[in-house]
Tab-separated table of C-alpha atoms and ligand atoms in Angstrom:
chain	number	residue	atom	x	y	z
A	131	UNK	CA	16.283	-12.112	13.503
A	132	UNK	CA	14.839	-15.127	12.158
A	133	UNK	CA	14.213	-15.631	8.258
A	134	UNK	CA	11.452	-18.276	7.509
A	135	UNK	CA	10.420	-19.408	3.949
A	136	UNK	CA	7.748	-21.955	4.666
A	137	UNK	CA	4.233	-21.217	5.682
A	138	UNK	CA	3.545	-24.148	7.650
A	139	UNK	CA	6.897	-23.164	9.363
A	140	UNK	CA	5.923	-19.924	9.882
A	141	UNK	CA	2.700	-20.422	11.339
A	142	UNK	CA	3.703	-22.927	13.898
A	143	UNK	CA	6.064	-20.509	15.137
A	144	UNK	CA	3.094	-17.868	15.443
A	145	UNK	CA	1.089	-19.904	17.354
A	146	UNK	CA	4.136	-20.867	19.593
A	147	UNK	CA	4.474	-17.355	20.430
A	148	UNK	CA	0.526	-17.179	20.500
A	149	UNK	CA	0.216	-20.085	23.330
A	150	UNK	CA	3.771	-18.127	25.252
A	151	UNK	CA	0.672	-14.635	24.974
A	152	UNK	CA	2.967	-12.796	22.970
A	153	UNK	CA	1.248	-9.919	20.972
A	154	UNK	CA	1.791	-10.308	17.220
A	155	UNK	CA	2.377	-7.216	14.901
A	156	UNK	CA	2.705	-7.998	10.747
A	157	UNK	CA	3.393	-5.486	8.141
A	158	UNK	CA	2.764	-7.086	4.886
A	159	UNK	CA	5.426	-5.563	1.969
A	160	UNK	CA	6.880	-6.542	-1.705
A	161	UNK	CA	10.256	-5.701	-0.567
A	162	UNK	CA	12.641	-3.232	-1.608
A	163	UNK	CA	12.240	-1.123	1.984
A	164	UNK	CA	12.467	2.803	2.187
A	165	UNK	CA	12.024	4.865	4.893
A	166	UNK	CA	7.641	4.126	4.425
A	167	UNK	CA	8.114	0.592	5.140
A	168	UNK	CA	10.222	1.011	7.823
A	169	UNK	CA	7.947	3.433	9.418
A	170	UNK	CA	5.206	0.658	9.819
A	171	UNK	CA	7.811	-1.719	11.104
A	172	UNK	CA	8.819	0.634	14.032
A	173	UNK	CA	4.856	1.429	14.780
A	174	UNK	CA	4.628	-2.569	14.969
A	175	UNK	CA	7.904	-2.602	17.113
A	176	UNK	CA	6.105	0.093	19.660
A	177	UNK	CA	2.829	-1.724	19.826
A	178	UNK	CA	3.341	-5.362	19.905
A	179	UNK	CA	6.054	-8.005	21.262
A	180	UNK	CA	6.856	-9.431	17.966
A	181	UNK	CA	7.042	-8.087	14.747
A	182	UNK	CA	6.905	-10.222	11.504
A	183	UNK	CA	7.253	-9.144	8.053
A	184	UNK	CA	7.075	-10.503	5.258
A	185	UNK	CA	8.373	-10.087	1.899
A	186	UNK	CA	6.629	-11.455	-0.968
A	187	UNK	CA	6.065	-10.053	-4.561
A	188	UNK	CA	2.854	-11.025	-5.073
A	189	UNK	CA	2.456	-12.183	-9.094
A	190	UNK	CA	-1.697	-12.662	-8.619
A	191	UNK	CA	-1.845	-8.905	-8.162
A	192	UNK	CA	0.386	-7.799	-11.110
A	193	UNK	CA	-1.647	-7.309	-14.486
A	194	UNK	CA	0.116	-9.072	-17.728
A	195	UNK	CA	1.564	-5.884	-18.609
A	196	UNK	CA	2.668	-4.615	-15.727
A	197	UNK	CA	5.944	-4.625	-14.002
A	198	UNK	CA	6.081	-7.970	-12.007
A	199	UNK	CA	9.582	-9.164	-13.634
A	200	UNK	CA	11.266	-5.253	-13.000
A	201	UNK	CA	9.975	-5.047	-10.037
A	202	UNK	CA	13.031	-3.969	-7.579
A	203	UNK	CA	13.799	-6.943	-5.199
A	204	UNK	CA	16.920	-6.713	-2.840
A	205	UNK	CA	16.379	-9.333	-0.170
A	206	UNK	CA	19.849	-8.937	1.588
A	207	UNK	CA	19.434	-5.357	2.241
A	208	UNK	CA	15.971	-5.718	3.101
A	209	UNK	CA	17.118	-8.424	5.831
A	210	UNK	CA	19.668	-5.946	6.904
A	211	UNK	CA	17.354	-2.691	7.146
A	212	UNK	CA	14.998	-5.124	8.773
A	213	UNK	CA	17.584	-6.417	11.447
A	214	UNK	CA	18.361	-2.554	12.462
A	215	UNK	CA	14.540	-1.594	13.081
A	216	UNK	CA	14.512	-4.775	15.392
A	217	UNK	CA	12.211	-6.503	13.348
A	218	UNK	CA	12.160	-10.290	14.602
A	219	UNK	CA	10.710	-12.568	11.720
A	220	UNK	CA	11.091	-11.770	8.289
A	221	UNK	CA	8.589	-14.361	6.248
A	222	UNK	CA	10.377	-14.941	2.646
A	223	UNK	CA	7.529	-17.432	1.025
A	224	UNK	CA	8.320	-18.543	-2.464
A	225	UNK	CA	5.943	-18.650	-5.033
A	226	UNK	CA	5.457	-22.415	-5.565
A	227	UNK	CA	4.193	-22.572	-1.642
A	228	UNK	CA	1.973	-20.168	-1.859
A	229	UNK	CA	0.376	-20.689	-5.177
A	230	UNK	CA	1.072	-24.828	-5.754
A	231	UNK	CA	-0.136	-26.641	-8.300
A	232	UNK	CA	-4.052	-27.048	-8.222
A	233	UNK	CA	-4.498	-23.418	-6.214
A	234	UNK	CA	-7.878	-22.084	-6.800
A	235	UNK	CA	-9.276	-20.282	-3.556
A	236	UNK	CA	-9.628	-16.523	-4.135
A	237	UNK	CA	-10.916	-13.497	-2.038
A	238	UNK	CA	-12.714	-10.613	-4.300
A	239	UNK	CA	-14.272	-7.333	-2.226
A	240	UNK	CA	-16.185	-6.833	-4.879
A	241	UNK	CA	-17.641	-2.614	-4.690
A	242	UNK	CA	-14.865	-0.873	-3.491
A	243	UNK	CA	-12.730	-2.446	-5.839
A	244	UNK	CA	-14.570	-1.376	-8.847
A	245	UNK	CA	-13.349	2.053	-9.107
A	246	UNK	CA	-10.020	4.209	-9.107
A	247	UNK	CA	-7.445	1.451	-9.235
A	248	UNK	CA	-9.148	-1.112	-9.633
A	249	UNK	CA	-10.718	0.256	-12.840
A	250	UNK	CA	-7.175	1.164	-14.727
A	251	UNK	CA	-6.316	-2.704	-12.451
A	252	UNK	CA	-8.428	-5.179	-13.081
A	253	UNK	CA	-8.030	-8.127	-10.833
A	254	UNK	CA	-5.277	-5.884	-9.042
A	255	UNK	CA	-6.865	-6.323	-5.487
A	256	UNK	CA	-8.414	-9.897	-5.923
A	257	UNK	CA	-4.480	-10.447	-6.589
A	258	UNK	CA	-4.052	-8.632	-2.842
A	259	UNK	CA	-7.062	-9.730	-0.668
A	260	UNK	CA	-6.188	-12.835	-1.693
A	261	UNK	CA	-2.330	-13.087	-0.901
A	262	UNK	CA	-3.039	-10.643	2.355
A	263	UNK	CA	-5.906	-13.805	3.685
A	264	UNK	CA	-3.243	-16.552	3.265
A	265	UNK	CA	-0.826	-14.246	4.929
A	266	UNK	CA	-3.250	-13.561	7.670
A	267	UNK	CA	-4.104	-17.276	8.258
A	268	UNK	CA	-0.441	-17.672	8.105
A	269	UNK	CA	1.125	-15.144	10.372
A	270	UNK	CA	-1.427	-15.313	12.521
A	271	UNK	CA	-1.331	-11.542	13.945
A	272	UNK	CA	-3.142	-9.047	16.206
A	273	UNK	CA	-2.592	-6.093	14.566
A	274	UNK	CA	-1.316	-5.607	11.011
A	275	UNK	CA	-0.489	-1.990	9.516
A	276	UNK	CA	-0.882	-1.285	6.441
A	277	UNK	CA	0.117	2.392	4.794
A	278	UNK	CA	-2.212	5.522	3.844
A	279	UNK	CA	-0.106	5.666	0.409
A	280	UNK	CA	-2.237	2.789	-0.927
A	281	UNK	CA	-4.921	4.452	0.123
A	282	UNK	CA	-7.569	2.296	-1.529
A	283	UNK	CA	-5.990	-0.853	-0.126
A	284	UNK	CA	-5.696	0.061	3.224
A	285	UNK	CA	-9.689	0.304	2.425
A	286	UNK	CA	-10.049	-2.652	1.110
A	287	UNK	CA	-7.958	-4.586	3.833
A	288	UNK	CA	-10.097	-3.512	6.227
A	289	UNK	CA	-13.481	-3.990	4.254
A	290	UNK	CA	-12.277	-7.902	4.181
A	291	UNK	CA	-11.441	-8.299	7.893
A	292	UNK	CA	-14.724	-6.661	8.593
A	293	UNK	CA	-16.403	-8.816	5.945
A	294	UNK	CA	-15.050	-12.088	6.769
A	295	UNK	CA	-14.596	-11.951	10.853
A	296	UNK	CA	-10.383	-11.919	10.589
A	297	UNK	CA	-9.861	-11.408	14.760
A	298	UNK	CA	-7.045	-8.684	13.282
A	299	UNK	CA	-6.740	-4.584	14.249
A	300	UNK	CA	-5.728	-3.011	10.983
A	301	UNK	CA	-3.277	-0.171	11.658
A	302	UNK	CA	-3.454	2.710	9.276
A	303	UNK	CA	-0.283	4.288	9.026
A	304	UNK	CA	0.399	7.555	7.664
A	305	UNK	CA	2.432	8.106	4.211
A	306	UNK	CA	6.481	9.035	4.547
A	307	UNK	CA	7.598	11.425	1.495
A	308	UNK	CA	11.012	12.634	0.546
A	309	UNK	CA	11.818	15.926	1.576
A	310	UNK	CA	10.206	17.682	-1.402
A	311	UNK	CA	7.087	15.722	-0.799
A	312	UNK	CA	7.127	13.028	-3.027
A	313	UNK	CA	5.806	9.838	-1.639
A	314	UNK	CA	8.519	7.525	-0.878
A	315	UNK	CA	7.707	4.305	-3.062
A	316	UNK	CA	9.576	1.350	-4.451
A	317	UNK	CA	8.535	1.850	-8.222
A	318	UNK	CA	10.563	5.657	-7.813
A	319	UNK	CA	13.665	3.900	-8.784
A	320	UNK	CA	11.939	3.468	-12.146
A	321	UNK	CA	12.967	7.125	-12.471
A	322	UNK	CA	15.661	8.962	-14.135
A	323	UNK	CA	17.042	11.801	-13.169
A	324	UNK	CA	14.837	14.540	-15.089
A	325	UNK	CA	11.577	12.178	-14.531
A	326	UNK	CA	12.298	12.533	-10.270
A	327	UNK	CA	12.161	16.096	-10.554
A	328	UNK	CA	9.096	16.110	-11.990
A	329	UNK	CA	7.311	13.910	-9.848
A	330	UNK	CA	7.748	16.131	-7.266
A	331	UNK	CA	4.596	17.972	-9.195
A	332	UNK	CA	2.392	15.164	-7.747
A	333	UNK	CA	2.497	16.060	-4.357
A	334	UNK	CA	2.507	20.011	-5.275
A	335	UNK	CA	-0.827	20.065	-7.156
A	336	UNK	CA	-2.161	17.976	-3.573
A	337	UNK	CA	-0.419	20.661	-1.538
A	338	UNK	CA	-2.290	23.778	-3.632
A	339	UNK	CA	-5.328	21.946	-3.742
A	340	UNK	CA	-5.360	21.338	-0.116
A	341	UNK	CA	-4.390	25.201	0.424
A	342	UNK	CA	-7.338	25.836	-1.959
A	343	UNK	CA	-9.966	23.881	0.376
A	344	UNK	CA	-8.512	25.828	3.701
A	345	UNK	CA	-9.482	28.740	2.200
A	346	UNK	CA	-12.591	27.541	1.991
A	347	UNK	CA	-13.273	26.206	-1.292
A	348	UNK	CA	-15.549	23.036	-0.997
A	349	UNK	CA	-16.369	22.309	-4.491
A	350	UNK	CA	-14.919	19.358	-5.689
A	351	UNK	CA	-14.894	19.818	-9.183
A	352	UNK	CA	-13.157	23.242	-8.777
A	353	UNK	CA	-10.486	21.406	-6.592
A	354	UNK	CA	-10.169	18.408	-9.270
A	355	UNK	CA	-9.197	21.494	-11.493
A	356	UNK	CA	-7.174	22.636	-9.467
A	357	UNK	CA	-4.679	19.082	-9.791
A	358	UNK	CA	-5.026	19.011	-13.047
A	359	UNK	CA	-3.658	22.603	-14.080
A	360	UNK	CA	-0.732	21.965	-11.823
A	361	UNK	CA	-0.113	18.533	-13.353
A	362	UNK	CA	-0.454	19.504	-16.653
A	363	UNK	CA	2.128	22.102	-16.653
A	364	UNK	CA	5.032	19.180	-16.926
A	365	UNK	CA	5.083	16.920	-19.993
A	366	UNK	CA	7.142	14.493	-18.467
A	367	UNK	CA	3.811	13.545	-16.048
A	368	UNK	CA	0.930	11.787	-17.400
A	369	UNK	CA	-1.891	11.486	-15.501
A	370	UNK	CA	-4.383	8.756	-15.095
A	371	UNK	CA	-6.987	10.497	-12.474
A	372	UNK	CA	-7.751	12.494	-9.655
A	373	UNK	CA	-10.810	11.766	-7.864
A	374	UNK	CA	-12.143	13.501	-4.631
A	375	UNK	CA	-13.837	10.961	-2.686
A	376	UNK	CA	-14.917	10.096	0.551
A	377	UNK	CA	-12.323	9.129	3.004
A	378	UNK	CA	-14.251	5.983	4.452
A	379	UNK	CA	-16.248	4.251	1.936
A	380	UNK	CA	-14.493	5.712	-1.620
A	381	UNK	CA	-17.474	7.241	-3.050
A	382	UNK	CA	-17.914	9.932	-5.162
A	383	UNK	CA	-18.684	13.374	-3.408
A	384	UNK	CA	-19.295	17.313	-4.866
A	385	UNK	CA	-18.929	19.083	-2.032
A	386	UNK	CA	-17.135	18.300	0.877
A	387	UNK	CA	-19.047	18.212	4.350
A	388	UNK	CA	-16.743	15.484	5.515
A	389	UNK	CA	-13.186	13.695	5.523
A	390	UNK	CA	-12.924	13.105	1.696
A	391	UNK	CA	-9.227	11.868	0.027
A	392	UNK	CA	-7.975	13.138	-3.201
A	393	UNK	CA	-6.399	10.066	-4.582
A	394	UNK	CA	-4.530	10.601	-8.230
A	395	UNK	CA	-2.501	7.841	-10.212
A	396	UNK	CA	0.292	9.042	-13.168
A	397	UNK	CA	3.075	7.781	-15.109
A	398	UNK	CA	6.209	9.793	-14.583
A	399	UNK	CA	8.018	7.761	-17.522
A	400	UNK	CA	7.641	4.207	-16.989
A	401	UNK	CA	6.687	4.563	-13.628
A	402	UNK	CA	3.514	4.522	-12.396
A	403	UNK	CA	2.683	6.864	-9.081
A	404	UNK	CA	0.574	6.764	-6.933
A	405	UNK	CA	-0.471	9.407	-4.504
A	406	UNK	CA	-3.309	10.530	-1.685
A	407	UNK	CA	-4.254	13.716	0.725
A	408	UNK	CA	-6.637	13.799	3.172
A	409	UNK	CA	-9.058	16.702	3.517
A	410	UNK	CA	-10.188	17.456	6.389
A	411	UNK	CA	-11.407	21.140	8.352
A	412	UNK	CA	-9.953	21.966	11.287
B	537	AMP	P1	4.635	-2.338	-0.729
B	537	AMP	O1	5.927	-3.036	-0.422
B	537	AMP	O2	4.791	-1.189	-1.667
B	537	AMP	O3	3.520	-3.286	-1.074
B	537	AMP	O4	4.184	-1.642	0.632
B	537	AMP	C1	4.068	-2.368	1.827
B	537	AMP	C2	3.318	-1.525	2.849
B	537	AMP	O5	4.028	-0.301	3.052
B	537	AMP	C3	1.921	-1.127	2.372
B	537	AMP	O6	1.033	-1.158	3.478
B	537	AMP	C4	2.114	0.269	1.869
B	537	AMP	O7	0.961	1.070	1.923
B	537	AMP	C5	3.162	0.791	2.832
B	537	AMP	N1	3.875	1.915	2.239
B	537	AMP	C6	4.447	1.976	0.999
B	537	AMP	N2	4.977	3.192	0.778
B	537	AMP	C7	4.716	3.935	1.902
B	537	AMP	C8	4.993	5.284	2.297
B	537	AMP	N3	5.641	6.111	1.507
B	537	AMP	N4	4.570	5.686	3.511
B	537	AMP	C9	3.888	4.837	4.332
B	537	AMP	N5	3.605	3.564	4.021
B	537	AMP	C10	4.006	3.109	2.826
């Protein structure tokens, strides 16, 4: 496996492999791999001939009082997890190459980024569209794949290559939980012990409002409520919101007469989760 810091080092090695009409597969991650990331690595691995990924904590999309400086970075067992999935470039770009002195080129999707996260975020996904263009420009891929988890993201991702021509398939991957549901995720090693229990109550109040709409129920307010009773039956979870919305362009909806997404955001402690279910009839 080859580890390569620099981007113009890394991008003459993708169009290398380009010119040899190699297929290039990129999943895009802040490090700190679980069983989600590694998911998207093996869907590159089965679709592509190389798979790159890179591991970058992205300051641009942190806000001031977030938790850039906590955030949980392991880069030898993330080369080692890597190695075992068969990943074969791991791009490790510090910050003073991407950002140097004088940077001043951003990338804003401006709607879709108004709302849910990028209300209680501001500037969160300028921070992202921005690092994920120079990453495109630098990796050079065909496909990248990018997780339903950040399910607004993923959105937004593909808004941008849509918007601005990027010759890139993006590969929505589905989210891995932990055996009692909750959504595998970097930030859950914020948790203590009492606080992990508890989050499991963000993916039961999805579960029983899904179970709610396939019996039927279509009114989104009645489902909202649904989320919020469960949630608010543990003190140690504090949510931010749950909104119903529709699956493909984010917008609000009252009754659902098509794929819609319940996406909710809550601290558990100092952690803040993150979490989304697709609705759909069968
Ligand atoms: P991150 O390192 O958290 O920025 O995540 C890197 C990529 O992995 C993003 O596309 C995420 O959506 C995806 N991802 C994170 N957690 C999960 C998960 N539990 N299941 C599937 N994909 C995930």
């Amino acid at each position: 496996m080859e580890v390569i810091e620099k981007p113009e080092e890394m991008q003459k090695r993708s169009l290398e492999l380009r010119s040899q009409g190699k297929t290039i597969g990129f999943v895009p991650t802040m490090g700190y791999f679980h069983e989600g990331h590694l998911s998207l690595m093996r869907r590159a691995k089965r679709e592509c001939d190389v798979v790159v990924v890179s591991i970058y904590v992205n300051p641009l999309q942190f806000g001031p009082r977030e938790d850039f400086n906590r955030y949980p970075r392991d880069l030898q067992r993330d080369l080692k997890m890597a190695e075992e999935v068969g990943v074969d470039i791991v791009f490790v770009p510090k910050d003073e190459d991407m950002y140097p002195e004088g940077y001043q080129t951003f990338v804003e999707v401006t709607e879709l980024t108004k709302v849910l996260e990028g209300f209680y975020r501001p500037n969160h996904f300028r921070g992202v569209t921005t690092v994920v263009a120079k990453l495109f420009n630098i990796v050079l891929p065909h496909k990248a794949y990018f997780g339903e988890k950040d399910f607004q993201q993923l959105r937004v991702v593909q808004r941008m290559v849509k918007d601005l021509n990027f010759p890139i398939e993006i590969v929505p991957c589905s989210t891995v939980r932990e055996p009692d549901g909750l959504a595998m995720s970097s930030r859950n090693t914020y948790l203590s012990e009492d606080e992990r229990k508890a989050a499991i109550l963000l993916n039961q109040a999805l579960r029983a409002a899904d179970e709610l709409f396939r019996s039927g129920e279509r009114n989104v307010a009645r489902l909202k409520a649904k989320v919020w009773e469960i949630l608010a039956t543990e003190p140690l979870v504090r949510p931010q919101y749950v909104e119903i919305v529709d699956a493909e362009n984010l917008e609000p909806v009252f009754t659902i007469d098509k794929p819609a997404v319940i996406l909710l955001a809550a601290f558990v402690g100092q952690a803040r989760l993150i979490d989304e279910w697709v609705l759909v009839s069968e």
